[in-house]
Amino acid sequence: MRVYLLLIWTWTRAAARYPTSFALMTVAGTVTAGLEVAAIWIVFSNTTTLGGFDVSEVMFLYGTAGLPFSVADLLFSNTDRISQHIKAGTFDAMLVRPVGTFVQIAADRFTPHRAGRVLQAAIVLGVALARLDVPASRAWMIPVMVACGIVIFTSIWALGGALQFLLTDAPEVTNAFTYGGGTLTQYPLTVYGADLVRGVTYVLPLAFVNWQPGLYVLGRADPMGLPYALRFLSPAAAAALAVVAAFAWRAGVRRYRSTGS
Amino acid sequence: MIDADRIGRSFRIRGATVHAVRDLSFHVAAGEFVGCLGPNGAGKSTTIKMLTGILAPTSGRVAVAGLDPTRRRTAVAREIGVVFGQRTTLWWDLPLRDSFELVRLLYKVDRARFRERLGELTERLRLGEFLATPVRQLSLGQRMRGDIAAALLHDPSLLVLDEPTIGLDVVSKAEVRAFLRDLNTERGTTVLLTTHDVGDVERLCRRVILIDHGRLAFDGTVDELRATVPGETSIEDVVAHLYLNSSALRTRPPRPGEDSPTATA
Amino acid sequence: MPPFHRRFLTQPPLLSLYAQLVRYGFRKHATYWGAAAAGAFTNTVFGVLRAYVLIALWRARPGLGGYDITDAVTFCFLTQAYIGPMQVFGGGLEVAQRIRTGDIALDLVRPAPLLLWSLAQDLGRAGYLFLARSLPPTVAGALLLGIVLPGDAAVWAAFAASFALGIVISFGWRYIVAMATCWLRDDRGLTVVSLVLTTFFSGLTLPLVIFPEPLGTIAGALPWAAMVQVPADVYLGKADVPGALAFQAMWAAVLLSLGALLTRAARRKVVIDGG
């Protein structure tokens, strides 16, 4: 972790040497993310509720999905470049360094310009909380769910990276899970089909990013009627997924070293 | 320093098994300077990858600095420096100085030792004039000197170089060679390099390993190598002779007492 | 008659040149079938996610914007199907890369106009990506959630024309963006602006029919609507076909003319002024 922080700091200083380019990318990233908010605004200019949730609640869910997603995106999404590293041969160079490959890839060419998205999600969450008036007795869950969300999204990026050891020629597949996961969690899960919700509860635990703990914060009954205890299980789900992701990553690296692709 | 015990590496290519390296055994003691020769596709790079932990051998055992590079990858990485002549391990967009800073962090070299070592390397490899230049703008010779410096910042006991002089002009080549020789004699760093340039062998290596068709075809001193082909005096001609007759080498079983190139295999 | 002239008369070289370029564009992209399959998979996943959001919206507001739920789902999968052939997220042209490397100078002195040269290659690319990246998400959408299938052959014919015009318009826009890099030091800003305009104002993010006024009307008159929204409306039978095609043809003509002007200016800059 210390090595990772030192590495991204070095890359940040390198990026700061081109301030205009950096500012431009930051603005561009923030504007792109702003479009998602514009989309929510357009949806709610046509309706007052979506999937049984009003605009403040949807903004709350958007914020509690967007904040961990954008943090994970900022810090670890470089792992989806693994197939580029494999094809360019730079992965070999990483294997002769005495640091874990995940840390090296995540830190490689780090730029902080995606930080604009973190800020944007935090603002949406702040606005939602100001409108919702959540009691302090339930608000404690918010930092917990953001932390668990970061772990869950980071694990999905690691799983996507591990998948690229197999699908080196089709790295775009992982976008369906990483960015797809980010998109899915932006809206209340009631809008999706029941099978999809079961899938993201029991298989790929995206429901534990903001849906289950979010129901607790919002003080709402589960529209799908799933057990009440699920809303406190985010830490367990995050830990389990992180373990799976760590094994998958190791298996991917081992496969690379035994096939020499 | 290096113990390769009957190592082999096969690949499955479209259903067929290709043996890139088989039954390769050799030992390199600390302080040696060993050159590894062999025609294109002979298995030199595969061997280097197995020694450095990039590839796992499919058979046999390797130990580098007493450790298994497959299982103890990061521990081995701290002991060795690796240079690929064909591609850089530096970062294209960054000035050389920043690449070195990243290497420092990766190898956890403390700042004082790093500064001292970098000062030394900068002087010996004349890096000063292009430390602030992004790697992609460096000439091949400058880049190679930068790569060698990066591989030595953590002061490894073994330096492995895969074709370090490829594509270099005569002056750069001479500089790289002089540096490597001094590194070996003054600091006692063990050096293993692969090359197609017999000049590297003649001027640097006390010992030569020749790999052909994935097998060890010769292991001995440069003089012994020269003696394998009676009548030839230049190493270039000897090596050419050996490559051309390599299939004969491979198929002829070594006879006891004969001065055969495979006698030490 | 010298053989060269005879060949010239029997085989119009221009036509065969462009046909060859279309084939080249098709074949070049066909080698990246793994990437295309991955793209089709991702387009399908996003199609399903977006479709569910639209279903929820249309459940709350039946008949919104003149669409029913199936229309909205169909719209969603059609727009996902456009992403590959129309390269909605930008790029896809060799020109941009060649400007960056300076090789564009060689292209500009060729006797064949660069605009047509690039268009031919892009049509080949679009043809391949239509097969590889448009059909799978559409079929998946039809199987998973059900989409409208027009019964009238005239609608299919109109849609084919409208879709083809959409590809030409998308090419015209991307060509302009690529050419603009001749005058910009850092083209990434423009790339992002283009991405934002194209995804938001084309109807890819949400159908333009539900945009609040006057945003909806303004968006509907812009070239990006002619890429995504208009062909979808033609498919759904929601558009006045001659008017829709005329609107698209107008934007295609405007963008291609602008592209030709930029090419002339670029030639002056690169070839005559030496970069």
PDB file of N, CA and C in Angstrom, chain B residues 115-176:
ATOM      1  N   ARG B 115      20.764   8.137  -4.064  1.00  0.00           N
ATOM      2  CA  ARG B 115      21.427   9.318  -4.612  1.00  0.00           C
ATOM      3  C   ARG B 115      22.898   9.010  -4.926  1.00  0.00           C
ATOM      4  N   GLU B 116      23.504   8.289  -4.013  1.00  0.00           N
ATOM      5  CA  GLU B 116      24.916   7.936  -4.194  1.00  0.00           C
ATOM      6  C   GLU B 116      25.090   7.049  -5.427  1.00  0.00           C
ATOM      7  N   ARG B 117      24.236   6.021  -5.517  1.00  0.00           N
ATOM      8  CA  ARG B 117      24.333   5.052  -6.610  1.00  0.00           C
ATOM      9  C   ARG B 117      24.027   5.730  -7.952  1.00  0.00           C
ATOM     10  N   LEU B 118      22.984   6.591  -7.944  1.00  0.00           N
ATOM     11  CA  LEU B 118      22.614   7.266  -9.193  1.00  0.00           C
ATOM     12  C   LEU B 118      23.740   8.188  -9.645  1.00  0.00           C
ATOM     13  N   GLY B 119      24.394   8.868  -8.668  1.00  0.00           N
ATOM     14  CA  GLY B 119      25.504   9.743  -9.010  1.00  0.00           C
ATOM     15  C   GLY B 119      26.616   8.959  -9.694  1.00  0.00           C
ATOM     16  N   GLU B 120      26.917   7.811  -9.110  1.00  0.00           N
ATOM     17  CA  GLU B 120      27.944   6.944  -9.658  1.00  0.00           C
ATOM     18  C   GLU B 120      27.606   6.491 -11.072  1.00  0.00           C
ATOM     19  N   LEU B 121      26.369   5.973 -11.223  1.00  0.00           N
ATOM     20  CA  LEU B 121      25.949   5.455 -12.527  1.00  0.00           C
ATOM     21  C   LEU B 121      25.876   6.569 -13.558  1.00  0.00           C
ATOM     22  N   THR B 122      25.420   7.743 -13.132  1.00  0.00           N
ATOM     23  CA  THR B 122      25.320   8.876 -14.049  1.00  0.00           C
ATOM     24  C   THR B 122      26.700   9.225 -14.595  1.00  0.00           C
ATOM     25  N   GLU B 123      27.706   9.154 -13.705  1.00  0.00           N
ATOM     26  CA  GLU B 123      29.052   9.468 -14.150  1.00  0.00           C
ATOM     27  C   GLU B 123      29.593   8.385 -15.078  1.00  0.00           C
ATOM     28  N   ARG B 124      29.460   7.129 -14.642  1.00  0.00           N
ATOM     29  CA  ARG B 124      30.031   6.033 -15.420  1.00  0.00           C
ATOM     30  C   ARG B 124      29.340   5.855 -16.771  1.00  0.00           C
ATOM     31  N   LEU B 125      28.031   6.046 -16.798  1.00  0.00           N
ATOM     32  CA  LEU B 125      27.286   5.809 -18.049  1.00  0.00           C
ATOM     33  C   LEU B 125      26.975   7.119 -18.780  1.00  0.00           C
ATOM     34  N   ARG B 126      27.506   8.223 -18.288  1.00  0.00           N
ATOM     35  CA  ARG B 126      27.299   9.545 -18.878  1.00  0.00           C
ATOM     36  C   ARG B 126      25.813   9.820 -19.150  1.00  0.00           C
ATOM     37  N   LEU B 127      25.014   9.731 -18.091  1.00  0.00           N
ATOM     38  CA  LEU B 127      23.573   9.930 -18.233  1.00  0.00           C
ATOM     39  C   LEU B 127      23.186  11.392 -18.069  1.00  0.00           C
ATOM     40  N   GLY B 128      24.117  12.192 -17.530  1.00  0.00           N
ATOM     41  CA  GLY B 128      23.791  13.552 -17.118  1.00  0.00           C
ATOM     42  C   GLY B 128      23.053  14.373 -18.159  1.00  0.00           C
ATOM     43  N   GLU B 129      23.531  14.271 -19.414  1.00  0.00           N
ATOM     44  CA  GLU B 129      22.973  15.157 -20.436  1.00  0.00           C
ATOM     45  C   GLU B 129      21.523  14.832 -20.816  1.00  0.00           C
ATOM     46  N   PHE B 130      21.047  13.610 -20.495  1.00  0.00           N
ATOM     47  CA  PHE B 130      19.661  13.298 -20.888  1.00  0.00           C
ATOM     48  C   PHE B 130      18.798  12.799 -19.733  1.00  0.00           C
ATOM     49  N   LEU B 131      19.169  13.097 -18.494  1.00  0.00           N
ATOM     50  CA  LEU B 131      18.349  12.675 -17.353  1.00  0.00           C
ATOM     51  C   LEU B 131      16.956  13.283 -17.388  1.00  0.00           C
ATOM     52  N   ALA B 132      16.840  14.479 -17.979  1.00  0.00           N
ATOM     53  CA  ALA B 132      15.548  15.164 -17.989  1.00  0.00           C
ATOM     54  C   ALA B 132      14.753  14.868 -19.264  1.00  0.00           C
ATOM     55  N   THR B 133      15.287  14.020 -20.142  1.00  0.00           N
ATOM     56  CA  THR B 133      14.618  13.744 -21.422  1.00  0.00           C
ATOM     57  C   THR B 133      13.655  12.563 -21.283  1.00  0.00           C
ATOM     58  N   PRO B 134      12.432  12.687 -21.845  1.00  0.00           N
ATOM     59  CA  PRO B 134      11.533  11.527 -21.827  1.00  0.00           C
ATOM     60  C   PRO B 134      12.162  10.350 -22.584  1.00  0.00           C
ATOM     61  N   VAL B 135      11.934   9.161 -22.077  1.00  0.00           N
ATOM     62  CA  VAL B 135      12.602   7.975 -22.606  1.00  0.00           C
ATOM     63  C   VAL B 135      12.351   7.799 -24.102  1.00  0.00           C
ATOM     64  N   ARG B 136      11.122   8.151 -24.557  1.00  0.00           N
ATOM     65  CA  ARG B 136      10.823   7.920 -25.971  1.00  0.00           C
ATOM     66  C   ARG B 136      11.665   8.786 -26.896  1.00  0.00           C
ATOM     67  N   GLN B 137      12.261   9.869 -26.366  1.00  0.00           N
ATOM     68  CA  GLN B 137      13.094  10.721 -27.210  1.00  0.00           C
ATOM     69  C   GLN B 137      14.574  10.349 -27.175  1.00  0.00           C
ATOM     70  N   LEU B 138      14.925   9.335 -26.395  1.00  0.00           N
ATOM     71  CA  LEU B 138      16.330   8.965 -26.296  1.00  0.00           C
ATOM     72  C   LEU B 138      16.761   8.148 -27.511  1.00  0.00           C
ATOM     73  N   SER B 139      18.041   8.269 -27.870  1.00  0.00           N
ATOM     74  CA  SER B 139      18.573   7.398 -28.908  1.00  0.00           C
ATOM     75  C   SER B 139      18.704   6.002 -28.312  1.00  0.00           C
ATOM     76  N   LEU B 140      18.879   5.017 -29.184  1.00  0.00           N
ATOM     77  CA  LEU B 140      18.947   3.645 -28.695  1.00  0.00           C
ATOM     78  C   LEU B 140      20.086   3.462 -27.688  1.00  0.00           C
ATOM     79  N   GLY B 141      21.230   4.076 -27.997  1.00  0.00           N
ATOM     80  CA  GLY B 141      22.380   3.949 -27.106  1.00  0.00           C
ATOM     81  C   GLY B 141      22.117   4.587 -25.755  1.00  0.00           C
ATOM     82  N   GLN B 142      21.492   5.767 -25.779  1.00  0.00           N
ATOM     83  CA  GLN B 142      21.163   6.442 -24.515  1.00  0.00           C
ATOM     84  C   GLN B 142      20.164   5.620 -23.720  1.00  0.00           C
ATOM     85  N   ARG B 143      19.157   5.087 -24.431  1.00  0.00           N
ATOM     86  CA  ARG B 143      18.125   4.309 -23.761  1.00  0.00           C
ATOM     87  C   ARG B 143      18.736   3.081 -23.111  1.00  0.00           C
ATOM     88  N   MET B 144      19.648   2.443 -23.820  1.00  0.00           N
ATOM     89  CA  MET B 144      20.271   1.235 -23.267  1.00  0.00           C
ATOM     90  C   MET B 144      21.071   1.566 -22.017  1.00  0.00           C
ATOM     91  N   ARG B 145      21.811   2.678 -22.050  1.00  0.00           N
ATOM     92  CA  ARG B 145      22.547   3.078 -20.857  1.00  0.00           C
ATOM     93  C   ARG B 145      21.581   3.369 -19.711  1.00  0.00           C
ATOM     94  N   GLY B 146      20.449   4.000 -20.041  1.00  0.00           N
ATOM     95  CA  GLY B 146      19.429   4.274 -19.021  1.00  0.00           C
ATOM     96  C   GLY B 146      18.864   2.986 -18.445  1.00  0.00           C
ATOM     97  N   ASP B 147      18.594   2.022 -19.316  1.00  0.00           N
ATOM     98  CA  ASP B 147      18.047   0.743 -18.878  1.00  0.00           C
ATOM     99  C   ASP B 147      19.020   0.015 -17.970  1.00  0.00           C
ATOM    100  N   ILE B 148      20.302   0.053 -18.342  1.00  0.00           N
ATOM    101  CA  ILE B 148      21.311  -0.632 -17.523  1.00  0.00           C
ATOM    102  C   ILE B 148      21.401   0.031 -16.153  1.00  0.00           C
ATOM    103  N   ALA B 149      21.384   1.367 -16.142  1.00  0.00           N
ATOM    104  CA  ALA B 149      21.429   2.081 -14.862  1.00  0.00           C
ATOM    105  C   ALA B 149      20.231   1.696 -14.004  1.00  0.00           C
ATOM    106  N   ALA B 150      19.029   1.652 -14.621  1.00  0.00           N
ATOM    107  CA  ALA B 150      17.816   1.334 -13.865  1.00  0.00           C
ATOM    108  C   ALA B 150      17.910  -0.056 -13.250  1.00  0.00           C
ATOM    109  N   ALA B 151      18.570  -0.979 -13.960  1.00  0.00           N
ATOM    110  CA  ALA B 151      18.662  -2.351 -13.465  1.00  0.00           C
ATOM    111  C   ALA B 151      19.664  -2.477 -12.329  1.00  0.00           C
ATOM    112  N   LEU B 152      20.489  -1.437 -12.143  1.00  0.00           N
ATOM    113  CA  LEU B 152      21.563  -1.543 -11.148  1.00  0.00           C
ATOM    114  C   LEU B 152      21.366  -0.644  -9.930  1.00  0.00           C
ATOM    115  N   LEU B 153      20.274   0.131  -9.926  1.00  0.00           N
ATOM    116  CA  LEU B 153      20.063   1.080  -8.825  1.00  0.00           C
ATOM    117  C   LEU B 153      19.943   0.382  -7.480  1.00  0.00           C
ATOM    118  N   HIS B 154      19.429  -0.836  -7.474  1.00  0.00           N
ATOM    119  CA  HIS B 154      19.265  -1.532  -6.195  1.00  0.00           C
ATOM    120  C   HIS B 154      20.459  -2.441  -5.915  1.00  0.00           C
ATOM    121  N   ASP B 155      21.521  -2.274  -6.713  1.00  0.00           N
ATOM    122  CA  ASP B 155      22.763  -2.983  -6.487  1.00  0.00           C
ATOM    123  C   ASP B 155      22.576  -4.502  -6.421  1.00  0.00           C
ATOM    124  N   PRO B 156      22.080  -5.097  -7.511  1.00  0.00           N
ATOM    125  CA  PRO B 156      21.824  -6.542  -7.487  1.00  0.00           C
ATOM    126  C   PRO B 156      23.128  -7.316  -7.549  1.00  0.00           C
ATOM    127  N   SER B 157      23.091  -8.575  -7.069  1.00  0.00           N
ATOM    128  CA  SER B 157      24.311  -9.375  -7.137  1.00  0.00           C
ATOM    129  C   SER B 157      24.431 -10.078  -8.493  1.00  0.00           C
ATOM    130  N   LEU B 158      23.299 -10.144  -9.233  1.00  0.00           N
ATOM    131  CA  LEU B 158      23.327 -10.761 -10.560  1.00  0.00           C
ATOM    132  C   LEU B 158      22.664  -9.819 -11.565  1.00  0.00           C
ATOM    133  N   LEU B 159      23.340  -9.607 -12.699  1.00  0.00           N
ATOM    134  CA  LEU B 159      22.745  -8.797 -13.758  1.00  0.00           C
ATOM    135  C   LEU B 159      22.532  -9.697 -14.979  1.00  0.00           C
ATOM    136  N   VAL B 160      21.278  -9.742 -15.440  1.00  0.00           N
ATOM    137  CA  VAL B 160      20.942 -10.566 -16.598  1.00  0.00           C
ATOM    138  C   VAL B 160      20.577  -9.629 -17.739  1.00  0.00           C
ATOM    139  N   LEU B 161      21.248  -9.789 -18.890  1.00  0.00           N
ATOM    140  CA  LEU B 161      20.952  -8.895 -20.016  1.00  0.00           C
ATOM    141  C   LEU B 161      20.610  -9.719 -21.250  1.00  0.00           C
ATOM    142  N   ASP B 162      19.449  -9.424 -21.847  1.00  0.00           N
ATOM    143  CA  ASP B 162      19.035 -10.114 -23.065  1.00  0.00           C
ATOM    144  C   ASP B 162      19.373  -9.214 -24.255  1.00  0.00           C
ATOM    145  N   GLU B 163      20.418  -9.562 -24.986  1.00  0.00           N
ATOM    146  CA  GLU B 163      20.879  -8.808 -26.144  1.00  0.00           C
ATOM    147  C   GLU B 163      21.071  -7.306 -25.867  1.00  0.00           C
ATOM    148  N   PRO B 164      21.988  -6.991 -24.955  1.00  0.00           N
ATOM    149  CA  PRO B 164      22.151  -5.588 -24.564  1.00  0.00           C
ATOM    150  C   PRO B 164      22.810  -4.727 -25.631  1.00  0.00           C
ATOM    151  N   THR B 165      23.470  -5.326 -26.615  1.00  0.00           N
ATOM    152  CA  THR B 165      24.194  -4.487 -27.589  1.00  0.00           C
ATOM    153  C   THR B 165      23.488  -4.460 -28.932  1.00  0.00           C
ATOM    154  N   ILE B 166      22.272  -5.000 -28.982  1.00  0.00           N
ATOM    155  CA  ILE B 166      21.588  -5.103 -30.275  1.00  0.00           C
ATOM    156  C   ILE B 166      21.270  -3.713 -30.828  1.00  0.00           C
ATOM    157  N   GLY B 167      21.655  -3.486 -32.054  1.00  0.00           N
ATOM    158  CA  GLY B 167      21.323  -2.235 -32.735  1.00  0.00           C
ATOM    159  C   GLY B 167      22.163  -1.041 -32.330  1.00  0.00           C
ATOM    160  N   LEU B 168      23.148  -1.237 -31.467  1.00  0.00           N
ATOM    161  CA  LEU B 168      23.937  -0.088 -31.021  1.00  0.00           C
ATOM    162  C   LEU B 168      25.077   0.213 -32.013  1.00  0.00           C
ATOM    163  N   ASP B 169      25.440   1.497 -32.110  1.00  0.00           N
ATOM    164  CA  ASP B 169      26.586   1.846 -32.957  1.00  0.00           C
ATOM    165  C   ASP B 169      27.881   1.451 -32.239  1.00  0.00           C
ATOM    166  N   VAL B 170      29.010   1.499 -32.958  1.00  0.00           N
ATOM    167  CA  VAL B 170      30.262   0.965 -32.397  1.00  0.00           C
ATOM    168  C   VAL B 170      30.677   1.666 -31.116  1.00  0.00           C
ATOM    169  N   VAL B 171      30.432   2.986 -31.045  1.00  0.00           N
ATOM    170  CA  VAL B 171      30.858   3.734 -29.858  1.00  0.00           C
ATOM    171  C   VAL B 171      30.010   3.330 -28.654  1.00  0.00           C
ATOM    172  N   SER B 172      28.682   3.304 -28.848  1.00  0.00           N
ATOM    173  CA  SER B 172      27.799   2.925 -27.742  1.00  0.00           C
ATOM    174  C   SER B 172      28.105   1.519 -27.273  1.00  0.00           C
ATOM    175  N   LYS B 173      28.343   0.641 -28.251  1.00  0.00           N
ATOM    176  CA  LYS B 173      28.657  -0.742 -27.919  1.00  0.00           C
ATOM    177  C   LYS B 173      29.895  -0.802 -27.033  1.00  0.00           C
ATOM    178  N   ALA B 174      30.925  -0.072 -27.431  1.00  0.00           N
ATOM    179  CA  ALA B 174      32.183  -0.089 -26.676  1.00  0.00           C
ATOM    180  C   ALA B 174      31.940   0.441 -25.267  1.00  0.00           C
ATOM    181  N   GLU B 175      31.120   1.479 -25.151  1.00  0.00           N
ATOM    182  CA  GLU B 175      30.838   2.049 -23.825  1.00  0.00           C
ATOM    183  C   GLU B 175      30.128   1.046 -22.931  1.00  0.00           C
ATOM    184  N   VAL B 176      29.103   0.407 -23.507  1.00  0.00           N
ATOM    185  CA  VAL B 176      28.341  -0.565 -22.723  1.00  0.00           C
ATOM    186  C   VAL B 176      29.251  -1.703 -22.279  1.00  0.00           C
TER     187      VAL B 176
END
